[in-house]
CSV table of C-alpha atoms in Angstrom, one decimal:
chain,number,residue,atom,x,y,z
M,1,MET,CA,49.7,26.4,-34.4
M,2,ASP,CA,46.7,28.8,-34.1
M,3,ARG,CA,44.6,26.4,-36.1
M,4,THR,CA,45.3,23.6,-33.7
M,5,HIS,CA,44.6,25.8,-30.7
M,6,GLU,CA,41.3,26.9,-32.2
M,7,LEU,CA,40.3,23.2,-32.8
M,8,TYR,CA,41.0,22.4,-29.1
M,9,ARG,CA,38.9,25.4,-28.0
M,10,GLN,CA,36.0,24.2,-30.1
M,11,THR,CA,36.3,20.6,-28.9
M,12,GLY,CA,36.4,21.9,-25.3
M,13,ARG,CA,33.2,23.9,-25.8
M,14,LYS,CA,31.5,20.9,-27.3
M,15,LEU,CA,32.6,18.7,-24.3
M,16,LEU,CA,31.3,21.4,-21.9
M,17,VAL,CA,27.9,21.5,-23.6
M,18,ALA,CA,27.8,17.7,-23.7
M,19,ASN,CA,28.6,17.5,-20.0
M,20,PHE,CA,26.0,20.1,-19.1
M,21,ALA,CA,23.4,18.1,-21.2
M,22,ASN,CA,24.4,14.9,-19.4
M,23,ILE,CA,24.0,16.6,-16.0
M,24,LEU,CA,20.6,18.0,-17.0
M,25,LEU,CA,19.4,14.6,-18.2
M,26,GLY,CA,20.6,13.0,-15.0
M,27,ILE,CA,18.6,15.5,-12.9
M,28,LEU,CA,15.5,14.9,-15.0
M,29,ALA,CA,15.9,11.2,-14.7
M,30,LEU,CA,16.1,11.5,-10.9
M,31,VAL,CA,12.9,13.6,-10.8
M,32,LEU,CA,11.1,11.1,-13.0
M,33,LEU,CA,12.2,8.2,-10.8
M,34,LYS,CA,10.9,10.0,-7.7
M,35,ALA,CA,7.6,10.7,-9.4
M,36,LEU,CA,7.3,7.0,-10.5
M,37,GLU,CA,8.0,5.9,-6.9
M,38,ARG,CA,5.2,8.1,-5.6
M,39,ALA,CA,2.9,6.8,-8.3
M,40,GLY,CA,3.7,3.2,-7.3
M,41,SER,CA,2.9,4.0,-3.7
M,42,ASP,CA,-0.3,5.6,-4.7
M,43,MET,CA,-1.2,2.6,-6.8
M,44,GLU,CA,-0.5,0.2,-3.9
M,45,GLU,CA,-2.7,2.3,-1.6
M,46,ALA,CA,-5.5,2.2,-4.2
M,47,GLY,CA,-5.1,-1.6,-4.4
M,48,VAL,CA,-5.4,-1.9,-0.6
M,49,GLN,CA,-8.5,0.3,-0.7
M,50,ALA,CA,-10.1,-1.8,-3.4
M,51,GLU,CA,-9.4,-5.1,-1.5
M,52,VAL,CA,-10.9,-3.6,1.7
M,53,SER,CA,-14.0,-2.4,-0.3
M,54,ALA,CA,-14.5,-6.0,-1.6
M,55,ILE,CA,-14.1,-7.3,2.0
M,56,ARG,CA,-16.6,-4.8,3.3
M,57,ILE,CA,-19.1,-5.8,0.6
M,58,GLY,CA,-18.6,-9.5,1.6
M,59,LEU,CA,-19.3,-8.6,5.2
M,60,MET,CA,-22.4,-6.7,4.3
M,61,GLU,CA,-23.6,-9.8,2.3
M,62,VAL,CA,-23.1,-12.1,5.3
M,63,VAL,CA,-25.0,-9.7,7.6
M,64,ALA,CA,-27.8,-9.1,5.0
M,65,HIS,CA,-28.1,-12.9,4.7
M,66,ARG,CA,-28.4,-13.3,8.4
M,67,GLU,CA,-30.9,-10.4,8.6
M,68,THR,CA,-33.0,-12.0,5.9
M,69,PHE,CA,-32.9,-15.7,6.7
M,70,GLY,CA,-31.8,-15.6,10.4
M,71,GLY,CA,-29.0,-17.5,12.0
M,72,GLY,CA,-25.9,-16.3,13.7
M,73,LEU,CA,-22.8,-14.5,12.6
M,74,PRO,CA,-19.3,-16.1,12.5
M,75,LYS,CA,-17.5,-16.0,15.8
M,76,SER,CA,-14.1,-15.3,14.3
M,77,ASP,CA,-12.4,-11.8,14.6
M,78,ASN,CA,-10.8,-12.4,11.2
M,79,PRO,CA,-13.0,-10.7,8.6
M,80,LEU,CA,-11.6,-13.0,5.9
M,81,ASP,CA,-13.2,-16.0,7.8
M,82,TRP,CA,-16.5,-14.2,7.1
M,83,VAL,CA,-16.2,-13.7,3.4
M,84,ALA,CA,-15.9,-16.1,0.4
M,85,THR,CA,-12.8,-14.7,-1.3
M,86,ARG,CA,-9.4,-13.7,0.1
M,87,PRO,CA,-6.7,-11.4,-1.3
M,88,VAL,CA,-4.3,-13.3,-3.5
M,89,ASP,CA,-1.3,-12.4,-1.3
M,90,TYR,CA,-2.9,-13.4,2.0
M,91,LEU,CA,-0.6,-15.3,4.3
M,92,GLY,CA,-3.2,-16.4,6.8
M,93,GLU,CA,-3.3,-16.0,10.6
M,94,VAL,CA,0.1,-15.2,12.2
M,95,ASP,CA,1.4,-14.1,15.5
M,96,GLY,CA,3.3,-10.9,14.8
M,97,MET,CA,4.6,-9.3,11.7
M,98,PRO,CA,5.9,-11.5,8.9
M,99,GLU,CA,9.1,-10.7,7.0
M,100,SER,CA,7.3,-10.5,3.6
M,101,LYS,CA,6.2,-7.2,2.2
M,102,GLY,CA,3.3,-6.4,-0.1
M,103,VAL,CA,1.2,-9.0,1.7
M,104,TRP,CA,-2.0,-9.4,3.8
M,105,TYR,CA,-2.1,-11.2,7.1
M,106,PHE,CA,-4.3,-11.5,10.2
M,107,ASP,CA,-2.4,-10.7,13.4
M,108,ARG,CA,-3.9,-13.0,16.0
M,109,ARG,CA,-2.4,-11.1,19.0
M,110,GLU,CA,-3.8,-7.7,17.9
M,111,ARG,CA,-6.9,-9.2,16.2
M,112,GLU,CA,-6.2,-7.0,13.2
M,113,LEU,CA,-6.2,-7.6,9.4
M,114,VAL,CA,-3.0,-6.0,8.2
M,115,TYR,CA,-1.5,-5.1,4.8
M,116,ARG,CA,2.2,-4.6,4.9
M,117,PHE,CA,3.2,-2.2,2.2
M,118,ARG,CA,6.4,-2.7,0.1
M,119,ASP,CA,8.0,0.3,2.0
M,120,GLY,CA,7.3,-1.5,5.3
M,121,HIS,CA,4.5,0.6,6.8
M,122,ARG,CA,1.3,-1.2,7.7
M,123,ALA,CA,-2.4,-0.5,7.1
M,124,ARG,CA,-4.4,-2.1,9.9
M,125,PHE,CA,-8.1,-3.0,9.9
M,126,ARG,CA,-10.3,-4.4,12.7
M,127,LEU,CA,-13.7,-6.1,12.5
M,128,SER,CA,-16.3,-4.1,14.4
M,129,ARG,CA,-19.4,-5.7,15.8
M,130,ASP,CA,-20.7,-3.2,18.3
M,131,GLY,CA,-22.0,-0.5,16.0
M,132,ASN,CA,-20.0,2.2,17.9
M,133,VAL,CA,-18.6,3.4,14.6
M,134,GLU,CA,-17.7,7.1,14.1
M,135,SER,CA,-18.0,6.6,10.4
M,136,PRO,CA,-21.1,4.6,9.4
M,137,ARG,CA,-19.6,3.8,6.0
M,138,ALA,CA,-20.1,0.2,5.1
M,139,VAL,CA,-21.7,-0.8,8.4
M,140,VAL,CA,-24.7,-3.0,8.4
M,141,ALA,CA,-26.4,-4.1,11.7
M,142,GLY,CA,-23.4,-2.9,13.6
M,143,VAL,CA,-20.8,-4.9,11.7
M,144,GLY,CA,-18.1,-3.2,9.7
M,145,LEU,CA,-14.4,-3.1,8.9
M,146,LEU,CA,-12.6,-0.2,10.5
M,147,ARG,CA,-9.3,1.2,9.3
M,148,LEU,CA,-7.0,2.0,12.2
M,149,GLU,CA,-4.1,4.4,12.1
M,150,ASP,CA,-1.3,3.2,9.9
M,151,GLN,CA,1.9,2.1,11.6
M,152,LEU,CA,5.3,3.0,10.3
M,153,LYS,CA,7.9,0.5,9.7
């Protein structure tokens, strides 16, 4: 009888250790998933910044061409009408916010180029033509692409 009792105690300890290990692994997995989620958000922001940099370079090319060879600038408020390439996930010009996430679109009402992140918040950009830019980064002859304050979901 004592031998059976001792066997149950040892099995109970093993189960306790196994349960503790499972709980610890669960907590570590949760921490890892949160870190991966943050990394994904950071990567999405970096992608948006890379696209905007490419658009700014395109705008500078248009303005430099006009400064060199003359002519007028496009009349559109949509910066993507000025440049040769568009982001792959660009939906076009819309009135209001689309249902899709992880996409670019031009909001006609607000006259803003917008990227809607996968978490729902929006990065907004506006074409500036007047040269009244607080940050002269990527502004040529008064034309630039300004980042406005992000809007939450």
